[in-house]
Coordinates of C-alpha atoms in Angstrom, one line a residue:
M62 CA 163.7 137.9 3.6
N63 CA 165.0 136.2 7.0
K64 CA 164.6 132.5 7.4
R65 CA 164.0 131.1 10.9
A66 CA 164.2 127.1 11.7
G67 CA 161.4 125.8 13.9
F68 CA 162.0 122.8 16.4
S69 CA 163.7 120.1 15.3
P70 CA 161.6 116.7 16.0
I71 CA 164.6 115.4 18.5
E72 CA 164.3 119.0 20.4
V73 CA 160.7 118.5 20.6
L74 CA 160.9 114.7 22.1
L75 CA 163.6 116.0 24.5
A76 CA 161.5 118.9 25.9
A77 CA 158.6 116.6 26.2
T78 CA 160.9 113.9 27.9
I79 CA 162.1 116.9 30.1
F80 CA 158.8 118.0 31.0
A81 CA 157.3 114.5 31.7
M82 CA 159.8 113.9 34.2
L83 CA 159.2 117.2 36.1
V84 CA 155.8 116.3 35.9
T85 CA 156.4 112.9 37.5
V86 CA 158.5 114.4 40.2
I87 CA 156.1 116.7 41.5
V88 CA 153.2 114.5 41.4
G89 CA 155.4 111.7 43.0
A90 CA 156.4 114.1 45.4
F91 CA 152.7 115.2 46.2
I92 CA 151.9 111.7 46.7
F93 CA 154.7 110.7 49.1
A94 CA 154.0 113.7 51.1
R95 CA 150.4 112.5 51.3
E96 CA 151.6 109.1 52.1
S97 CA 153.8 110.3 54.7
T98 CA 151.5 112.2 56.4
A99 CA 148.9 109.4 56.4
N100 CA 151.5 106.6 57.5
A101 CA 152.5 108.9 60.2
G102 CA 149.2 109.3 61.4
V103 CA 148.4 105.7 61.4
R104 CA 151.5 105.1 63.2
A105 CA 150.8 107.2 65.9
R106 CA 147.7 105.7 66.6
A107 CA 149.5 102.3 66.7
V108 CA 151.6 103.8 69.2
Y109 CA 148.8 105.0 71.1
L110 CA 147.1 101.1 71.2
A111 CA 150.5 99.8 72.1
E112 CA 150.7 102.0 75.2
E113 CA 147.1 101.5 76.1
G114 CA 147.8 97.7 75.8
L115 CA 150.5 98.4 78.6
E116 CA 148.1 100.2 80.8
A117 CA 145.2 97.8 80.6
A118 CA 148.3 95.3 81.8
R119 CA 149.0 97.5 84.6
N120 CA 145.5 97.6 85.7
I121 CA 145.1 93.8 85.5
R122 CA 148.1 93.4 87.6
D123 CA 146.8 95.9 89.9
S124 CA 143.4 93.7 90.6
A125 CA 145.6 90.4 91.0
Y126 CA 149.1 89.5 90.1
A127 CA 148.2 86.2 89.2
N128 CA 145.6 87.6 86.4
L129 CA 148.8 88.0 84.2
P130 CA 149.6 84.4 83.3
L131 CA 152.4 83.7 81.2
G132 CA 151.8 83.7 77.2
T133 CA 150.2 85.8 74.1
Y134 CA 147.1 87.4 74.5
G135 CA 144.6 89.7 73.5
L136 CA 142.4 92.5 75.5
V137 CA 139.1 92.4 76.0
Q138 CA 136.9 95.4 77.8
S139 CA 133.9 94.7 79.7
G140 CA 132.0 97.0 82.1
G141 CA 135.1 99.2 81.9
V142 CA 137.2 96.5 83.0
W143 CA 140.0 95.1 81.1
T144 CA 141.1 91.4 80.9
L145 CA 143.1 89.0 79.1
G146 CA 141.8 87.3 75.8
G147 CA 142.3 85.0 72.9
S148 CA 145.6 86.0 71.4
V149 CA 145.0 88.9 69.9
D150 CA 142.5 91.9 69.9
T151 CA 141.7 94.0 66.7
T152 CA 140.8 97.5 66.2
G153 CA 139.9 98.9 62.8
I154 CA 143.3 97.8 60.7
Y155 CA 145.2 97.2 63.6
T156 CA 146.0 93.7 65.4
R157 CA 147.3 93.9 69.4
S158 CA 149.1 91.3 71.0
L159 CA 150.5 91.3 74.7
T160 CA 153.1 88.9 75.6
V161 CA 153.9 87.9 79.2
A162 CA 157.1 86.7 80.2
A163 CA 158.9 85.9 83.3
A164 CA 161.5 88.3 84.5
N165 CA 162.2 86.7 88.0
T166 CA 160.2 84.9 90.6
Y167 CA 158.2 87.8 91.3
R168 CA 158.4 90.1 88.4
K169 CA 156.9 89.7 85.0
T170 CA 157.6 91.3 81.5
V171 CA 155.0 92.4 79.3
T172 CA 155.4 93.1 75.7
S173 CA 152.3 95.1 73.9
T174 CA 152.8 94.6 70.1
V175 CA 150.4 96.6 67.4
T176 CA 151.1 95.4 63.6
W177 CA 148.8 96.9 60.3
P178 CA 148.9 96.4 56.6
Q179 CA 151.0 98.9 54.6
A180 CA 151.4 99.4 51.0
V181 CA 154.8 97.5 51.2
G182 CA 154.9 95.1 53.6
T183 CA 153.5 95.1 57.6
G184 CA 154.0 97.9 60.0
S185 CA 154.5 97.0 63.8
V186 CA 155.4 99.2 66.8
S187 CA 155.8 97.9 70.3
G188 CA 155.9 98.9 74.2
V189 CA 157.8 96.8 76.9
T190 CA 157.6 97.2 80.8
E191 CA 158.0 95.0 83.8
F192 CA 155.7 94.5 86.4
A193 CA 156.4 93.5 90.0
N194 CA 154.1 91.6 92.2
W195 CA 153.4 93.9 95.2
T196 CA 150.7 91.5 97.0
S197 CA 154.1 89.1 97.6
S198 CA 155.9 89.7 101.0
W199 CA 158.9 88.3 103.1
L200 CA 156.2 87.9 105.7
T201 CA 155.7 84.8 103.9
A202 CA 159.0 84.0 102.5
V203 CA 159.6 80.4 101.1
M204 CA 162.8 78.4 100.1
A205 CA 163.0 78.6 95.9
G206 CA 165.5 76.6 95.2
S207 CA 169.1 74.6 96.6
Y208 CA 172.3 73.4 95.3
D209 CA 174.1 70.2 96.5
A210 CA 178.0 71.0 96.4
A211 CA 180.5 68.5 95.7
G212 CA 181.3 66.3 99.2
T213 CA 179.5 66.8 102.5
T214 CA 181.3 70.0 103.6
D215 CA 179.1 72.8 105.2
G216 CA 178.5 76.2 103.3
L217 CA 179.9 79.0 105.5
K218 CA 179.4 82.1 104.0
V219 CA 178.1 84.1 101.2
A220 CA 178.2 87.1 99.3
T221 CA 176.0 88.3 96.3
V222 CA 176.0 90.5 93.3
G223 CA 174.1 91.0 90.3
N224 CA 172.9 87.7 89.1
Y225 CA 175.6 85.7 91.2
A226 CA 176.3 84.1 94.6
Y227 CA 179.6 83.9 96.0
V228 CA 179.8 80.7 98.6
V229 CA 183.0 79.8 100.7
R230 CA 182.7 76.5 102.7
G231 CA 185.0 75.4 105.8
G232 CA 186.7 72.8 104.1
G233 CA 186.3 70.5 101.1
S234 CA 187.0 70.4 97.6
P235 CA 186.0 73.0 95.7
N236 CA 185.6 75.6 98.8
F237 CA 185.0 78.5 96.9
M238 CA 182.2 78.7 94.4
I239 CA 180.2 80.5 92.2
L240 CA 176.5 80.4 91.3
N241 CA 174.2 81.9 89.0
I242 CA 170.9 82.8 90.7
S243 CA 169.1 84.5 88.0
N244 CA 166.7 81.9 88.6
P245 CA 166.4 81.4 92.1
A246 CA 164.3 78.2 91.7
A247 CA 167.3 76.6 90.0
P248 CA 170.9 77.9 91.5
A249 CA 174.0 76.8 88.9
L250 CA 177.4 76.1 89.6
V251 CA 179.1 78.4 87.0
G252 CA 183.1 78.4 88.7
S253 CA 184.7 77.0 91.5
L254 CA 188.1 77.0 93.3
A255 CA 189.9 74.8 96.0
L256 CA 191.8 77.5 98.1
A257 CA 194.6 76.9 100.1
N258 CA 193.6 78.0 103.1
T259 CA 190.2 77.4 105.2
P260 CA 188.3 80.3 104.3
T261 CA 186.2 82.0 107.3
N262 CA 184.6 84.8 105.5
I263 CA 184.0 86.7 101.9
T264 CA 182.9 89.9 100.4
V265 CA 182.8 91.1 96.6
S266 CA 183.7 94.2 94.9
G267 CA 184.0 94.9 91.4
N268 CA 185.7 92.1 89.6
Y269 CA 187.0 90.6 92.7
A270 CA 186.2 88.3 95.3
Y271 CA 187.9 88.7 98.8
V272 CA 188.3 85.9 101.0
V273 CA 189.7 85.7 104.3
G274 CA 190.5 82.6 106.2
T275 CA 193.1 80.5 108.6
S276 CA 196.3 80.2 106.7
P277 CA 199.1 81.5 108.5
T278 CA 201.0 82.6 105.3
A279 CA 197.8 84.1 103.3
E280 CA 195.1 85.3 105.7
L281 CA 193.4 87.2 102.7
Q282 CA 193.2 85.8 99.2
I283 CA 192.3 88.0 95.9
I284 CA 190.3 86.4 93.4
A285 CA 189.7 87.7 89.7
I286 CA 186.1 86.9 89.0
N287 CA 185.5 88.8 85.6
N288 CA 184.9 85.7 84.1
P289 CA 182.6 83.8 86.5
A290 CA 183.4 80.7 84.9
T291 CA 187.3 80.7 85.6
P292 CA 188.0 82.3 88.8
T293 CA 191.6 83.0 89.9
V294 CA 194.0 83.8 92.4
V295 CA 195.2 87.0 91.5
G296 CA 196.9 87.8 95.1
T297 CA 197.1 86.9 98.5
W298 CA 198.3 88.8 101.7
N299 CA 200.0 87.6 104.8
S300 CA 199.2 89.1 108.3
S301 CA 202.2 89.5 110.3
G302 CA 200.9 87.5 113.4
A303 CA 199.1 84.7 113.9
G304 CA 195.3 85.9 114.0
N305 CA 192.8 84.2 111.8
G306 CA 190.8 86.4 109.7
L307 CA 187.6 86.5 110.5
T308 CA 185.4 89.3 108.4
I309 CA 186.2 91.6 105.6
A310 CA 184.5 95.0 104.1
V311 CA 185.8 96.6 101.0
S312 CA 185.8 100.0 100.1
G313 CA 187.7 101.8 97.1
N314 CA 191.3 100.5 97.1
Y315 CA 191.4 99.3 100.8
A316 CA 190.1 96.2 102.3
Y317 CA 189.1 96.3 105.8
I318 CA 190.0 93.0 108.0
G319 CA 189.0 91.8 111.3
Q320 CA 191.0 89.2 112.8
A321 CA 190.8 87.1 115.9
S322 CA 192.3 88.4 119.3
S323 CA 195.9 87.8 119.0
Q324 CA 198.9 88.5 121.3
T325 CA 201.4 88.9 118.0
S326 CA 199.3 91.1 115.8
D327 CA 196.8 93.9 115.5
E328 CA 193.2 92.6 115.1
F329 CA 192.1 95.8 112.5
M330 CA 193.9 95.5 109.3
V331 CA 193.7 98.3 106.7
V332 CA 195.2 96.7 103.2
N333 CA 195.9 98.6 100.4
V334 CA 194.4 96.4 97.3
S335 CA 194.5 99.0 94.7
N336 CA 197.1 96.4 93.1
P337 CA 195.1 92.9 93.8
A338 CA 198.5 91.2 92.6
A339 CA 200.7 92.8 95.5
P340 CA 198.2 93.8 98.4
T341 CA 200.0 95.5 101.1
L342 CA 199.5 96.7 104.9
A343 CA 198.3 100.4 105.1
G344 CA 197.6 100.6 108.5
S345 CA 196.4 98.9 111.3
Y346 CA 194.4 99.2 114.9
S347 CA 194.7 97.1 118.1
N348 CA 192.9 96.8 121.6
K349 CA 193.0 92.7 122.0
L350 CA 189.3 92.1 120.8
A351 CA 188.0 89.6 118.1
M352 CA 186.8 91.7 115.3
N353 CA 183.7 89.9 114.3
G354 CA 182.1 92.0 112.0
I355 CA 182.7 95.1 109.8
V356 CA 180.4 97.7 108.0
L357 CA 181.7 100.9 106.5
S358 CA 180.4 104.4 106.3
G359 CA 182.1 107.2 105.0
N360 CA 185.1 107.9 107.1
Y361 CA 184.3 105.3 109.9
A362 CA 183.9 101.4 110.3
F363 CA 181.6 100.0 112.7
V364 CA 183.2 96.8 114.3
G365 CA 181.6 94.5 116.2
T366 CA 183.6 92.5 119.1
D367 CA 183.5 90.0 121.5
K368 CA 184.0 92.3 124.7
S369 CA 180.9 92.8 126.5
S370 CA 181.5 95.8 127.5
A371 CA 182.4 97.5 124.4
E372 CA 180.5 95.3 121.7
L373 CA 180.5 97.9 119.2
L374 CA 183.6 100.1 118.1
T375 CA 183.4 103.2 115.8
L376 CA 186.6 103.6 114.2
D377 CA 187.8 106.9 112.0
I378 CA 189.5 105.2 108.7
S379 CA 189.5 108.9 107.1
N380 CA 193.6 108.1 107.0
P381 CA 193.9 104.5 106.3
A382 CA 197.5 104.5 107.5
A383 CA 196.6 105.4 111.0
P384 CA 192.6 104.0 111.7
T385 CA 191.8 105.6 115.4
L386 CA 189.2 104.8 117.9
A387 CA 186.6 107.4 117.8
N388 CA 183.6 105.4 120.0
S389 CA 183.3 102.4 122.4
F390 CA 179.4 101.6 122.9
N391 CA 178.4 99.2 125.1
I392 CA 174.9 97.6 124.1
P393 CA 172.8 96.8 127.2
G394 CA 172.4 93.3 128.0
A395 CA 174.6 90.2 127.8
G396 CA 175.9 89.1 125.0
N397 CA 178.9 89.7 122.0
V398 CA 178.3 91.0 118.5
N399 CA 178.9 88.4 115.9
A400 CA 177.6 90.0 113.0
I401 CA 176.3 93.4 111.9
A402 CA 174.7 94.9 109.0
L403 CA 174.1 98.5 107.8
A404 CA 170.9 100.2 106.3
G405 CA 170.9 104.2 106.0
T406 CA 172.1 105.3 109.0
T407 CA 170.2 102.2 111.3
L408 CA 172.8 99.4 112.1
F409 CA 171.4 96.1 113.3
A410 CA 173.9 94.1 115.0
V411 CA 173.5 90.9 116.5
H412 CA 173.5 90.7 120.2
G413 CA 173.5 87.1 121.7
S414 CA 170.0 85.7 120.6
D415 CA 168.9 89.5 119.7
V416 CA 168.8 92.0 116.8
V417 CA 169.7 95.2 117.9
A418 CA 168.5 98.4 116.1
I419 CA 171.2 101.3 116.8
N420 CA 171.1 105.0 115.1
V421 CA 174.6 105.8 114.1
S422 CA 173.5 109.2 112.1
N423 CA 176.0 110.4 114.4
P424 CA 178.9 107.7 114.4
I425 CA 180.6 108.8 117.6
A426 CA 177.4 108.8 119.5
P427 CA 174.9 105.8 118.5
V428 CA 171.7 105.4 120.0
V429 CA 169.9 102.2 120.7
L430 CA 166.2 102.1 118.8
G431 CA 165.1 98.8 119.7
T432 CA 165.8 95.1 120.4
V433 CA 163.9 91.9 119.2
T434 CA 164.4 88.5 120.2
S435 CA 164.9 85.8 117.6
S436 CA 162.4 82.8 117.6
G437 CA 163.2 79.6 119.5
K438 CA 164.9 79.0 122.8
K439 CA 168.3 80.1 122.9
T440 CA 168.9 80.5 119.6
T441 CA 172.3 81.7 118.0
I442 CA 172.2 83.8 115.1
N443 CA 175.1 83.4 113.0
D444 CA 174.4 85.7 110.5
L445 CA 172.3 88.5 109.3
A446 CA 171.7 90.6 106.3
A447 CA 169.9 93.9 105.9
K448 CA 167.6 95.4 102.9
P449 CA 169.0 98.7 102.4
D450 CA 165.6 100.2 102.4
S451 CA 165.0 99.2 106.2
S452 CA 162.3 97.2 105.6
F453 CA 163.6 93.9 106.6
V454 CA 166.5 91.9 108.4
F455 CA 167.1 88.2 107.5
L456 CA 168.7 86.0 110.3
G457 CA 170.8 82.8 109.4
T458 CA 170.1 80.6 112.9
D459 CA 170.7 77.4 114.7
D460 CA 167.1 77.0 115.7
P461 CA 166.1 73.3 114.9
T462 CA 162.8 74.7 113.5
G463 CA 163.6 78.1 112.1
E464 CA 166.8 78.4 110.7
F465 CA 165.7 80.9 108.5
Q466 CA 164.2 84.1 110.3
V467 CA 162.8 87.5 108.8
V468 CA 162.4 90.2 111.2
N469 CA 160.1 93.2 110.1
V470 CA 162.1 96.5 110.9
N471 CA 159.9 99.0 109.2
D472 CA 159.6 100.7 112.8
P473 CA 163.2 100.0 114.4
T474 CA 161.6 101.0 118.0
N475 CA 159.2 98.0 117.4
M476 CA 160.7 95.2 115.5
S477 CA 159.2 91.7 115.1
I478 CA 159.8 88.6 113.9
G479 CA 157.6 88.1 110.6
R480 CA 158.4 84.6 109.3
V481 CA 160.1 81.5 110.4
V482 CA 161.1 79.0 107.8
D483 CA 162.4 75.6 108.9
T484 CA 165.3 74.4 106.3
A485 CA 167.3 71.1 106.1
G486 CA 170.3 72.4 108.0
I487 CA 171.5 75.1 110.4
V488 CA 172.1 78.5 108.2
Q489 CA 175.5 79.9 108.8
G490 CA 175.7 82.5 106.2
I491 CA 173.2 84.7 104.4
A492 CA 172.9 87.7 102.0
W493 CA 170.1 89.6 100.4
N494 CA 170.5 90.0 96.6
A495 CA 169.6 93.2 94.9
A496 CA 169.1 92.1 91.3
T497 CA 166.3 89.5 92.2
D498 CA 165.2 90.5 95.5
T499 CA 166.3 87.1 96.8
V500 CA 168.0 85.6 100.0
V501 CA 170.9 83.4 99.5
A502 CA 172.0 81.2 102.7
A503 CA 175.2 78.8 103.4
T504 CA 174.0 75.9 105.3
T505 CA 175.1 72.9 106.7
A506 CA 172.9 70.3 105.3
D507 CA 174.7 68.0 103.0
T508 CA 172.6 68.1 100.0
Q509 CA 171.7 71.4 100.2
E510 CA 174.7 73.7 101.1
V511 CA 173.6 76.6 99.3
I512 CA 169.9 77.6 99.5
T513 CA 167.8 80.5 98.1
M514 CA 164.8 82.2 99.7
V515 CA 162.1 84.3 98.0
R516 CA 158.8 86.4 98.8
S517 CA 155.5 84.3 98.6
E518 CA 151.8 85.3 97.8

């Protein structure tokens, strides 16, 4: 008879172990799948509550910006209206909080955070947004802060990019300063230099500040500002004649410099700055007029001059080596143009004590849209800056009771002075900052060489 051996105890034990492991894996996978599905639903609900928190904050802001004070709050709904209350609010297993923080002078950041208990630890989701104070206006502008530079030399001109303002003074030490204006209420010095010449104007492009001045050997100085704490002069350029630099604009590899009228040099200079350490002359134009202001638009440069019958020139700069006159424009009335700004296709020119809006959509056929006279008697407008959306123009003047003025230019054919602010000194230079919607001004006040102006409720 044939004999068959049965399973040994070890084989039975091994089979049982494998079976138990398989059962454990299958049951674990089933439980994990159910748990994952449940957790996904819990998380989706939390995301919804976080988004609801942000929408509630938006509704609160829309009713009144002041109803969003800084701090951490819960939400309360009464009669279909959201309000802030307590430090958190709860819905079932969820706890929600809204944290309101200042982004800048007129914006607040709101973070909506929702937490809930889990089998292991605590779950959490957050949403963040930023709200602006739409009720604030430049028509109620106020001074936010100021900076007292060393010495008594006046602030002269200013340019702004990002969180920084770049200021030159007509002498003293330092005469080039970099200020952090991320908090307009407290401008802070970051870096400075004592430039060799006497600066007259400044612009900023990329990692460089370009300063023109009165030096007979370095009408242009190029300053590296990639590290604001340690600005460094990396290159200079000497005009062939004796004309002082008055204004400058930079685009791409070229700097366009306007100089005082001179019998020994051209007044409009195109300088190749592709190598900042070794700028070279590319081309020039002359008509023996002082070039007081330059703005660039495509292949054209608009130039404000001191000639009463040709206050605005349009130069074709498509060939930097040979800029040519495309148009000479006479602005009606008496006065030279000593500053200009461009917003879209509207050019704003300082013409005596007036601001003139000019349509330059056709660069060789400008058309005057409207004129507004600055506030004050026989006021001299020293500088102006325009918001790119053509809503406001800001003036720096010598009016003893209104050195800072805001022009409402929403309708260029019917402009009006919307706000006049008395500052401690004459405003000589002015620039609008896009990052903070702040105006930075250089003044003659010994303790407030730089001031910041902001919108107010």
